[in-house]
Coordinates of C-alpha atoms and ligand atoms in Angstrom, one line a residue:
X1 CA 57.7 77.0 23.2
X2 CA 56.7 74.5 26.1
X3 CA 56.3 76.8 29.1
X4 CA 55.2 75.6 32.6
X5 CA 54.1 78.0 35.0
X6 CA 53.8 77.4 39.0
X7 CA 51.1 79.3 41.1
X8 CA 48.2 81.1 39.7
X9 CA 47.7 84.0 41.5
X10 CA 47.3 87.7 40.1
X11 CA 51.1 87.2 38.4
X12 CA 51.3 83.5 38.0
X13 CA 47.6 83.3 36.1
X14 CA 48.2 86.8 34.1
X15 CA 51.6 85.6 32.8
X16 CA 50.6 82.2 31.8
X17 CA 47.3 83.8 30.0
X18 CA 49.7 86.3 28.2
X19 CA 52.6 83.7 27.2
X20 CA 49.6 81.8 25.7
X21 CA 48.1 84.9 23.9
X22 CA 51.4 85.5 22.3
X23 CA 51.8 82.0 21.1
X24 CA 53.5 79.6 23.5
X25 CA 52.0 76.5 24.9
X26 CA 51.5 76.6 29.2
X27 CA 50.6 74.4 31.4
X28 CA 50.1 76.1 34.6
X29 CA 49.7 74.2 38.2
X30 CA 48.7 75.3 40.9
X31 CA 47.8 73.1 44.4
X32 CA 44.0 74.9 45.1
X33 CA 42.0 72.3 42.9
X34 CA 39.2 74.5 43.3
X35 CA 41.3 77.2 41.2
X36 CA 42.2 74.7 38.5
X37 CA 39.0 73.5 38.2
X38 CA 37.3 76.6 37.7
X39 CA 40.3 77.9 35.4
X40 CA 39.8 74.8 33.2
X41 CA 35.9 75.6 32.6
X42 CA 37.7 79.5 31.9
X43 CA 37.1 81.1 35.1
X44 CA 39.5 83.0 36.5
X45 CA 39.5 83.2 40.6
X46 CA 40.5 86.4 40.3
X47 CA 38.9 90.0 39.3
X48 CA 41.0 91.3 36.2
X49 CA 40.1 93.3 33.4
X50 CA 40.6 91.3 30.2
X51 CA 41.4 88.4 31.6
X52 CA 38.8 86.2 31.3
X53 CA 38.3 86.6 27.5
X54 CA 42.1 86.2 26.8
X55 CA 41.4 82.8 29.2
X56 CA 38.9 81.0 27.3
X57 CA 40.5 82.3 23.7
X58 CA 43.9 80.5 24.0
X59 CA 41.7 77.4 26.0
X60 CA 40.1 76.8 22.8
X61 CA 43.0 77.7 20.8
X62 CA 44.5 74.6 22.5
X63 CA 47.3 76.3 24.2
X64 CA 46.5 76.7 27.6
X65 CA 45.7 74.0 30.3
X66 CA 45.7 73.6 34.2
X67 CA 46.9 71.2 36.4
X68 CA 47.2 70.4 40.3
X69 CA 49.9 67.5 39.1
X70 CA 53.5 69.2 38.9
X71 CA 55.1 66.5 37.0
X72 CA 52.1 66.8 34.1
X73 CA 52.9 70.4 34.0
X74 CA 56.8 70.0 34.0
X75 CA 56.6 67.5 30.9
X76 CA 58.4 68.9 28.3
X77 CA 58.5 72.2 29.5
X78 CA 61.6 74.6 28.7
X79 CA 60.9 77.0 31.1
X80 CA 59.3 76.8 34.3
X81 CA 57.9 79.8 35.8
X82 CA 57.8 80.1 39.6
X83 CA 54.9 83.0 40.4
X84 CA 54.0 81.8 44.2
X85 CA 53.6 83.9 47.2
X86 CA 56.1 85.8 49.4
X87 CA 53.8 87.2 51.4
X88 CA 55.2 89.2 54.9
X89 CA 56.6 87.0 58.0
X90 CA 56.0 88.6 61.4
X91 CA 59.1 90.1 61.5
X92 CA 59.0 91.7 58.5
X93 CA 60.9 89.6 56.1
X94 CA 59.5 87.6 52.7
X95 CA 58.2 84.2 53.7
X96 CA 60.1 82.1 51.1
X97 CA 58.3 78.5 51.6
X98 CA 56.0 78.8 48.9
X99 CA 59.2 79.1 46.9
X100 CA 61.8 76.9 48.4
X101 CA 59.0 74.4 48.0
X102 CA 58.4 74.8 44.3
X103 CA 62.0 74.1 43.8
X104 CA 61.3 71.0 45.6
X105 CA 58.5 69.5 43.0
X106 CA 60.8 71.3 40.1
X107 CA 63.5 68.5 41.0
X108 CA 61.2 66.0 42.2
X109 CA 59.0 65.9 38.4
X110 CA 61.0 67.3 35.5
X111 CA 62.2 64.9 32.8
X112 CA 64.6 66.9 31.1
X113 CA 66.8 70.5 31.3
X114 CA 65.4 73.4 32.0
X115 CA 65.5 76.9 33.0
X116 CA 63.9 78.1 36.2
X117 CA 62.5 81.8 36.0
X118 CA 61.5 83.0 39.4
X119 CA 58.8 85.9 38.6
X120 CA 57.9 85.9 42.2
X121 CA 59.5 88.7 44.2
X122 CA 62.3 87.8 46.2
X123 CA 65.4 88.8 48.2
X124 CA 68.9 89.2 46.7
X125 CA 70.2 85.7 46.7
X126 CA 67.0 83.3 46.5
X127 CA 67.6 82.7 42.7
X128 CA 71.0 81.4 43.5
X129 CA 69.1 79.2 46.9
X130 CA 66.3 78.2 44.1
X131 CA 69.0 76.6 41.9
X132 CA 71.2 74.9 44.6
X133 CA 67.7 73.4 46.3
X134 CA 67.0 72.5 42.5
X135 CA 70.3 70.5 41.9
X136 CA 70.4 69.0 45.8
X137 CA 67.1 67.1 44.8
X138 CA 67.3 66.2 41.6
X139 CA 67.8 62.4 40.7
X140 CA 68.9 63.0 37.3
X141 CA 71.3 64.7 35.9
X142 CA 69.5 67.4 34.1
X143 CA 70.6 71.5 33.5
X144 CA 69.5 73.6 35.9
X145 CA 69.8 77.5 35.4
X146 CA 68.0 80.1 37.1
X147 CA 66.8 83.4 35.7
X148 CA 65.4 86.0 37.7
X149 CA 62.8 87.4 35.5
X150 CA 61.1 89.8 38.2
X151 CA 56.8 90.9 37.6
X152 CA 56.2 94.5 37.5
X153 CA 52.3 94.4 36.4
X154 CA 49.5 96.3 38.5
X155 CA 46.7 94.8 39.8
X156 CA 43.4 96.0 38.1
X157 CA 45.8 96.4 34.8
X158 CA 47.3 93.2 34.6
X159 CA 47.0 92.3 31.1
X160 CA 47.5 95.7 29.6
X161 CA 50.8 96.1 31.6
X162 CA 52.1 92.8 30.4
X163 CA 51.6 93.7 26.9
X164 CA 52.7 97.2 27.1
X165 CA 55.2 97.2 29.9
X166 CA 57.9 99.8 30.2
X167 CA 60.6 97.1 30.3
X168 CA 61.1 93.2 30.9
X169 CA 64.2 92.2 33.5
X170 CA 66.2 89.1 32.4
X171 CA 69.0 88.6 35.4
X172 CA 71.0 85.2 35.0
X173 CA 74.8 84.2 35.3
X174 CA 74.4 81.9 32.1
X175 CA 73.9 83.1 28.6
X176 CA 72.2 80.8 27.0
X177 CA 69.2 80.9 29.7
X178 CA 69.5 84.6 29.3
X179 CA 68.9 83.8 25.5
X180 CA 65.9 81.3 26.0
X181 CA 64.0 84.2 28.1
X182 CA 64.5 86.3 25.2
X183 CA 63.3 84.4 22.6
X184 CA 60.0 83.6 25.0
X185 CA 59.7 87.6 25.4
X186 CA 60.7 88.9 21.9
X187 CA 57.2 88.8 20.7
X188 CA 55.6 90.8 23.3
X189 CA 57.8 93.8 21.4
X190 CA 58.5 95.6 25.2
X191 CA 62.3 96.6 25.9
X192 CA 64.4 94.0 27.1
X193 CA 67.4 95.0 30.2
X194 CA 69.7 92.2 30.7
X195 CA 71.7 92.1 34.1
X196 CA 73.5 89.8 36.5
X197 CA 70.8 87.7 39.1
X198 CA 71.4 90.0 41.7
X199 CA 71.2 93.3 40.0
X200 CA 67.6 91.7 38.6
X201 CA 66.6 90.8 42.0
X202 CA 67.4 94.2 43.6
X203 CA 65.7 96.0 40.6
X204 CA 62.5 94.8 41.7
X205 CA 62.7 95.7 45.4
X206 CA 64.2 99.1 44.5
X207 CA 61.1 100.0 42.1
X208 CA 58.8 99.2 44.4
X209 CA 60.5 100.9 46.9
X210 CA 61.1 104.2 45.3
X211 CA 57.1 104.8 44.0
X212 CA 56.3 103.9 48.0
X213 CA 59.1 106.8 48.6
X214 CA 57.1 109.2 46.4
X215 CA 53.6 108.6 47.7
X216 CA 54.8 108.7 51.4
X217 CA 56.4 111.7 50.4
X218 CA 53.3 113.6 48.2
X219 CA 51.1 112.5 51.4
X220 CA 53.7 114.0 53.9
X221 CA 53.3 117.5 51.3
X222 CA 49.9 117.1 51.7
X223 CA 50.0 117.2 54.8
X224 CA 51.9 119.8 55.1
X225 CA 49.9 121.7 52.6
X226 CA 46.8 121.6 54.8
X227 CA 48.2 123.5 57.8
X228 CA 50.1 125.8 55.0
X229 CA 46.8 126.2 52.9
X230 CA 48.3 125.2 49.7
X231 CA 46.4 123.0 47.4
X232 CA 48.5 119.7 47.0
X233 CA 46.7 118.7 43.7
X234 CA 48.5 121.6 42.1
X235 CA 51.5 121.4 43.9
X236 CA 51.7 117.7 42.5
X237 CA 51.1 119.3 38.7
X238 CA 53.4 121.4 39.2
X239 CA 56.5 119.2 40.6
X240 CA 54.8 116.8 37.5
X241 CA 56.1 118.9 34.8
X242 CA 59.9 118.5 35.5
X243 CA 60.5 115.8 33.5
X244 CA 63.1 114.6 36.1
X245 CA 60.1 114.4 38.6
X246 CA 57.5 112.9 36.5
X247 CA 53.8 113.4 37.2
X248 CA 52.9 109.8 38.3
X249 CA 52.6 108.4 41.4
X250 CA 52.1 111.9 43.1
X251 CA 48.6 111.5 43.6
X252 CA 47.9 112.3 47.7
X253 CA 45.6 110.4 49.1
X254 CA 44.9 107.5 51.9
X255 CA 48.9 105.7 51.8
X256 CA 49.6 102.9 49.8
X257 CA 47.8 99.8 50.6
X258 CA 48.0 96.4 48.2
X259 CA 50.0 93.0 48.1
X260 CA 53.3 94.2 47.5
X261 CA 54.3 97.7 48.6
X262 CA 53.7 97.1 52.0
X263 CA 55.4 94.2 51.9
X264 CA 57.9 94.7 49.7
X265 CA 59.1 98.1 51.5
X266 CA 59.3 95.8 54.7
X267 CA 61.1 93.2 53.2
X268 CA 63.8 95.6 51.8
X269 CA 64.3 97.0 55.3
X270 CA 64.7 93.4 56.7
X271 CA 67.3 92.9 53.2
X272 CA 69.2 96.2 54.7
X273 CA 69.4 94.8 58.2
X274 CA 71.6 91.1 56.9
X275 CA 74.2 93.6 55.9
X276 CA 74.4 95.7 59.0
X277 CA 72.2 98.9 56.4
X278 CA 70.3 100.8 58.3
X279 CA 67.5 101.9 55.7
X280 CA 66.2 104.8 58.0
X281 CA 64.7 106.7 54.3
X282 CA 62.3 103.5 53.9
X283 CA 61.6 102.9 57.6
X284 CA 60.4 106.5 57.2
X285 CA 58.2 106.1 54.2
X286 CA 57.0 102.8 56.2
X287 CA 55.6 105.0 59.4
X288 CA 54.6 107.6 57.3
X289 CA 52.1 105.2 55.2
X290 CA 51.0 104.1 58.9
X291 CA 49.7 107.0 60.0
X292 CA 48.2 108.3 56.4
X293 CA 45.9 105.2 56.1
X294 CA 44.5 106.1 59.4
X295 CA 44.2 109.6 58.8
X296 CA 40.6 109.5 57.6
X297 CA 39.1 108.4 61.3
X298 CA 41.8 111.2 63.1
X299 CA 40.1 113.7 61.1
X300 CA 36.7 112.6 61.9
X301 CA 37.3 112.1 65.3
X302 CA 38.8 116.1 65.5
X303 CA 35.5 116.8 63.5
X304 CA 33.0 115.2 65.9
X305 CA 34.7 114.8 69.2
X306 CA 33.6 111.3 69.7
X307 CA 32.4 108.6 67.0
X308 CA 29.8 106.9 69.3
X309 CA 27.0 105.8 67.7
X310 CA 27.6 107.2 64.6
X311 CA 26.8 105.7 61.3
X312 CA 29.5 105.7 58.6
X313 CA 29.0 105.1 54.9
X314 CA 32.5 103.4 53.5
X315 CA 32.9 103.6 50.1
X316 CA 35.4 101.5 48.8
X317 CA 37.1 98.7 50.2
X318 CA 39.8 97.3 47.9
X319 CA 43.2 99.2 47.8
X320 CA 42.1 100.8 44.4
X321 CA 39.4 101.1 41.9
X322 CA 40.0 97.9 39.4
X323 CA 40.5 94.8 41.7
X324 CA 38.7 92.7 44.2
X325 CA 42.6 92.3 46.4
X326 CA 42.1 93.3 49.9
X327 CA 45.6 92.7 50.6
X328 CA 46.6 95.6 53.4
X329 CA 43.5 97.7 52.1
X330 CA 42.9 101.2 54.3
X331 CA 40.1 100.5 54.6
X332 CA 40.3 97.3 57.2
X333 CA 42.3 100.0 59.5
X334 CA 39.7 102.4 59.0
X335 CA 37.0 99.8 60.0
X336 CA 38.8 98.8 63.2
X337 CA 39.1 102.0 64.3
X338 CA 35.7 103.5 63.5
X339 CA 34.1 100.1 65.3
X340 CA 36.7 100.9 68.3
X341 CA 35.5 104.1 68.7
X342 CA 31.8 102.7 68.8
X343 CA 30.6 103.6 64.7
X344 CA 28.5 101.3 62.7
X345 CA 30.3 101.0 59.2
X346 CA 27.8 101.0 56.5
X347 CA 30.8 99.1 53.6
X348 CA 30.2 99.2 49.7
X349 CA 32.7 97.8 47.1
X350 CA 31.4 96.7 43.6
X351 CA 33.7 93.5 43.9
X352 CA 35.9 92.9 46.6
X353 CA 33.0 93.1 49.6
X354 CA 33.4 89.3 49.6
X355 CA 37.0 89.3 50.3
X356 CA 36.6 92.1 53.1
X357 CA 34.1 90.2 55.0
X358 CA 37.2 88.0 55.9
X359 CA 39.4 90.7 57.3
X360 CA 36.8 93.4 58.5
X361 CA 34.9 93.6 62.2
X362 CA 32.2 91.1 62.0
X363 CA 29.8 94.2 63.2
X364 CA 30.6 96.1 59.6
X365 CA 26.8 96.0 57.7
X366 CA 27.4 95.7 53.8
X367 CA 25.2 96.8 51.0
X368 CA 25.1 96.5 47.1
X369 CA 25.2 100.3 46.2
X370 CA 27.2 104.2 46.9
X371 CA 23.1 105.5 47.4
X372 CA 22.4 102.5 50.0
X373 CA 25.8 103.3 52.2
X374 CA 24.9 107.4 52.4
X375 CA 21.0 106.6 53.1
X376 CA 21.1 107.8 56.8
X377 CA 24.9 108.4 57.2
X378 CA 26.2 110.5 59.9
X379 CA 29.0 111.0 57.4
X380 CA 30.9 109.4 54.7
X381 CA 34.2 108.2 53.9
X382 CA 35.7 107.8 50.7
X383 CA 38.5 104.9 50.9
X384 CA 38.4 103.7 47.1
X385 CA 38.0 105.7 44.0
X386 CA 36.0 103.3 42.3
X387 CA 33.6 105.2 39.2
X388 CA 30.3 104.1 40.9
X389 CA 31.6 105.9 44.2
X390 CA 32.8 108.9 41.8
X391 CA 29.3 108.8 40.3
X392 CA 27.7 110.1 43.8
X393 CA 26.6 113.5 43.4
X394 CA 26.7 116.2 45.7
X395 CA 23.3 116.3 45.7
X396 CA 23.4 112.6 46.4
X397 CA 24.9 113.0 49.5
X398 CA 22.4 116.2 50.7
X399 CA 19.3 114.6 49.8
X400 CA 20.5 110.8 51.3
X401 CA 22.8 111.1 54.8
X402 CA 21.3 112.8 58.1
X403 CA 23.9 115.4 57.8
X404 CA 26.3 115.6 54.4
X405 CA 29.6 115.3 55.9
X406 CA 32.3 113.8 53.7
X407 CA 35.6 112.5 54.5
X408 CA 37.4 112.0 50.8
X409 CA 40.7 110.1 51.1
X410 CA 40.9 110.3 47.0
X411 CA 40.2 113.9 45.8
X412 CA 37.4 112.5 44.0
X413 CA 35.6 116.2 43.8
X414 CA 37.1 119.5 42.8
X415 CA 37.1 122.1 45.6
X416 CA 35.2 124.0 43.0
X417 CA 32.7 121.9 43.0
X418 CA 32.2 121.3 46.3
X419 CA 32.3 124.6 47.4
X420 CA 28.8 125.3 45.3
X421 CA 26.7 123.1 47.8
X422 CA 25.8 123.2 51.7
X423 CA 28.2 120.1 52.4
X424 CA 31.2 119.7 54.4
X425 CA 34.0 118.2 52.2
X426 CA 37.5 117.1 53.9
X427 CA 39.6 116.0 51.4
X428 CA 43.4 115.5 51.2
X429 CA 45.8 118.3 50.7
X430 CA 43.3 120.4 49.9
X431 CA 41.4 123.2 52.0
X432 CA 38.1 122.3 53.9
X433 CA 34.7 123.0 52.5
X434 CA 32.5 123.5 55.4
X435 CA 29.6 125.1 53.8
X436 CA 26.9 123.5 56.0
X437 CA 24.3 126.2 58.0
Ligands
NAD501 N1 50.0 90.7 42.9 C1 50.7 91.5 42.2 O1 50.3 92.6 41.7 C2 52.2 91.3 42.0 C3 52.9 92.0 41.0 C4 54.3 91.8 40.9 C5 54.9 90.8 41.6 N2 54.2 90.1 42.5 C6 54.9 89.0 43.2 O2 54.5 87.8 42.6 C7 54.4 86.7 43.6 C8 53.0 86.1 43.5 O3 52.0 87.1 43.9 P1 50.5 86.9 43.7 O4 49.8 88.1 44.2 O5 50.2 86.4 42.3 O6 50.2 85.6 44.7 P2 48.9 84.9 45.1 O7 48.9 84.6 46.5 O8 47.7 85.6 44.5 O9 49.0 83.4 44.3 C9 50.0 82.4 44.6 C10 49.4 81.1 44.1 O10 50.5 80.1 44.3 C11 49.8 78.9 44.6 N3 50.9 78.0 45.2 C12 51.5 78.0 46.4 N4 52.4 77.0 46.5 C13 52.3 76.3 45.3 C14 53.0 75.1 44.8 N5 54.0 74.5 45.6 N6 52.7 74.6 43.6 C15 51.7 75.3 42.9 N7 51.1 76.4 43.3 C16 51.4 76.9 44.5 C17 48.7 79.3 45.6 O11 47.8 78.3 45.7 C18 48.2 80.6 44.9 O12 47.2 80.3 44.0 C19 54.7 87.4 44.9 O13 56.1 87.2 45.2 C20 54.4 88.8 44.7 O14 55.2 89.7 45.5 C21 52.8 90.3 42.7
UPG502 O1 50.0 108.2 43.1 C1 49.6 107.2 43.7 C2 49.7 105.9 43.2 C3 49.3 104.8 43.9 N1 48.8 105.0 45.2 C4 48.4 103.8 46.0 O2 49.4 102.9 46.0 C5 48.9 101.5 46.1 C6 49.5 100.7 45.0 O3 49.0 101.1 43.7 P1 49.5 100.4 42.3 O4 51.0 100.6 42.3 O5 48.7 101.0 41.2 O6 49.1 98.9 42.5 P2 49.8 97.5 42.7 O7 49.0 96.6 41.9 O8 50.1 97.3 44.1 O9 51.2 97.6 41.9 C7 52.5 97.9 42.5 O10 53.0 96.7 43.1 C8 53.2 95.6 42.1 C9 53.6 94.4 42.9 O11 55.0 94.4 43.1 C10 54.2 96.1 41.1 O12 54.4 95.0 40.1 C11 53.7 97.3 40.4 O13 54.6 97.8 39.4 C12 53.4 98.4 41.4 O14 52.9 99.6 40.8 C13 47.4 101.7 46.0 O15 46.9 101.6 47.3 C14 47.2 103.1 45.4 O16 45.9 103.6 45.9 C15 48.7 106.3 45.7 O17 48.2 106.4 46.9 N2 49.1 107.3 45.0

């Protein structure tokens, strides 16, 4: 089937790949003609595993293209895909211009009926806004039905998610859009769960919502779990075995960083405040998140008093291991703070150091491996699990920093482990190793 897709960011650029891959033709536009002209030599602008290769397959196989010319994308297309931005207003709530303004080209270029799928995430309502902006434009008199087909992928695992998903959302109001998203999705073999536009819309929110819930919540048992002396790893392996609980997404560490929880949580709370809801549970897991992603430098600080002229090693930058998004990354808060209090941050990250040098203090010094940031450290903070920060060995640290001090925000070491050498090992949840003479 004809497919246009709108926006090639992480979900715009993944889902037109994979729509290709499983046999549809896509056109996908996008306005950055530096994007579409490195995705047409098949280069993705983006750092995904499996990408690329999928890319340049279906470009040869003929069924992919790129565009910065809506009305070239829309020709002939069944189904157009809207995957912009809804990235966080001041105030909290989604920004919905990107989107209100693809509905704009959608009625200003398409030649015949179609059905709108809005992938992007979005309040309850904006499907039903999408349409109406849709029909107030148009100059023909062409079908317009909107499906809110909400994205569910993980950065870093884009491409695997999409083909083995849990489950694919179709909410519309009209069946035979409902049945067109079908028929696109059946070969991708994943469970389908139809509902009403609203219901989809909410389901989205409410996901992401409720896996911010439980890692606000495992950090806040962590937390607990240091002043108690439990171990919060097993604690989490524990809960993990009720099936009812499930074992993922209890993994303590630094809070929850990325382009959509933080955003999305706030969004929700802004969606509760329209109808008079107070959502105190979420503005809970919102503060909570606050004060874990800056609990590395509080530690530090109660460790050395002051952070004057220290030298930090920062390991990690991107909000996981897997993607080059620095989108609400700990690590930027950490940064700020440690150059506030008068550190020099020493940053590695195997891929996303370009895209931190954008949102981190101009002062941060950055360098190409794990050994390069220790050599000379006053201590060491572990911000991103990343396998090449993982690699480090204890002896690594001993034989590289002035003194091997090691602040771990991802219970990358076992206590075990760490307790065999003369280092001093903060981790999360987990007792202190303080082994140093
Ligand atoms: N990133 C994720 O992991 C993820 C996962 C699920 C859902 N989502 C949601 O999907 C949406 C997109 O997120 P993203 O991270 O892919 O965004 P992104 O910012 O990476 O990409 C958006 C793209 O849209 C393009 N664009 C903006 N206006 C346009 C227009 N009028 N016509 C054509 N292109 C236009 C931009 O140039 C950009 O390339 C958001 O609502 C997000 O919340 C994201
Ligand atoms: O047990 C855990 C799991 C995750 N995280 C952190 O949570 C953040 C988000 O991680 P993850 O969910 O893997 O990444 P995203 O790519 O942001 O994906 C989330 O956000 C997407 C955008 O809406 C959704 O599509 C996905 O389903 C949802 O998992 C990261 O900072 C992780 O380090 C933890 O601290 N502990």
């Amino acid at each position: 089937m004809q497919i246009a897709v709108v926006g090639t960011g992480y979900v715009g650029l993944v889902t037109g790949v994979c729509l290709s891959e499983i046999g549809h033709d896509v056109t996908c536009v996008d306005i950055d003609e530096k994007k579409v002209e490195s995705m047409r030599q098949g280069l993705s602008p983006i750092y995904e595993p499996g990408l690329d290769e999928l890319m340049k397959a279906n470009i040869d196989r003929g069924r992919l293209h790129f565009t910065t010319n809506h009305k070239e994308a829309f020709a002939g297309a069944k189904a157009i895909y809207i995957a912009v931005g809804t990235p966080q207003r001041e105030d909290g709530q989604a920004d919905l211009r990107f989107v209100e303004q693809v509905a704009i080209d959608i009625a200003n270029n398409i030649e015949n009926d179609v059905v709108v799928v809005t992938k992007s995430t979005v309040p309850v309502g904006t499907n039903e806004r999408v349409q109406s902006i849709v029909r107030e434009h148009l100059k023909e008199d062409y079908k317009v039905h909107s499906v809110s087909n909400p994205e569910f992928l993980r950065e870093g695992s884009a491409v695997k998610d999409t083909f083995e998903g849990d489950r694919i959302v179709i909410g519309s109001n009209n069946e035979e859009a409902a049945a067109l998203l079908e028929e696109i999705n059946r070969p991708f073999g994943i469970e389908i769960f139809k509902t009403d536009i609203r219901s989809a819309e909410m389901i989205k929110y409410a996901s992401n919502a409720f896996l911010a819930t439980k890692i606000s919540f495992i950090n806040e048992i962590a937390n607990l779990c240091e002043k108690l002396e439990a171990d919060v790893e097993d604690v989490a392996a524990g809960m993990g075995l009720d099936d009812r609980i499930g074992s993922k997404f209890l993994k303590a560490g630094i809070g929850y960083g990325g382009s959509c929880f933080p955003k999305d949580t706030s969004a929700l709370v802004q969606i509760a405040s329209y109808v008079q809801h107070d959502f105190n549970l979420l503005k809970s897991v919102i503060q909570v998140n606050g004060e874990q992603q800056r609990m590395l430098v509080t530690k530090a600080k109660q460790r050395f008093g002051t952070l004057e002229g220290k030298r930090v090693a920062m390991l990690g930058l991107a909000f996981k291991p897997n993607t080059d998004d620095m989108r609400e990354a700990a690590s930027i808060t950490l940064a700020h703070e440690l150059v506030k209090e008068g550190a020099t941050v020493v940053a590695y990250d195997p891929i996303a150091a370009d895209n931190a040098k954008k949102l981190l203090p101009s002062e941060t010094l950055y360098v190409e491996s794990p050994e390069e940031a220790i050599t000379g450290a006053d201590f060491a903070m572990i911000v991103t699990e990343w396998d090449q920060v993982k690699a480090l060995t204890f002896n690594d640290y001993i034989e590289k920093m002035n003194e091997p001090i090691i602040f771990d925000g991802r219970n990358c070491y076992s206590l075990d482990q760490a307790a065999q050498y003369p280092v001093e090992y903060y981790s999360v949840g987990r007792k202190n190793i303080t082994n140093q003479n």
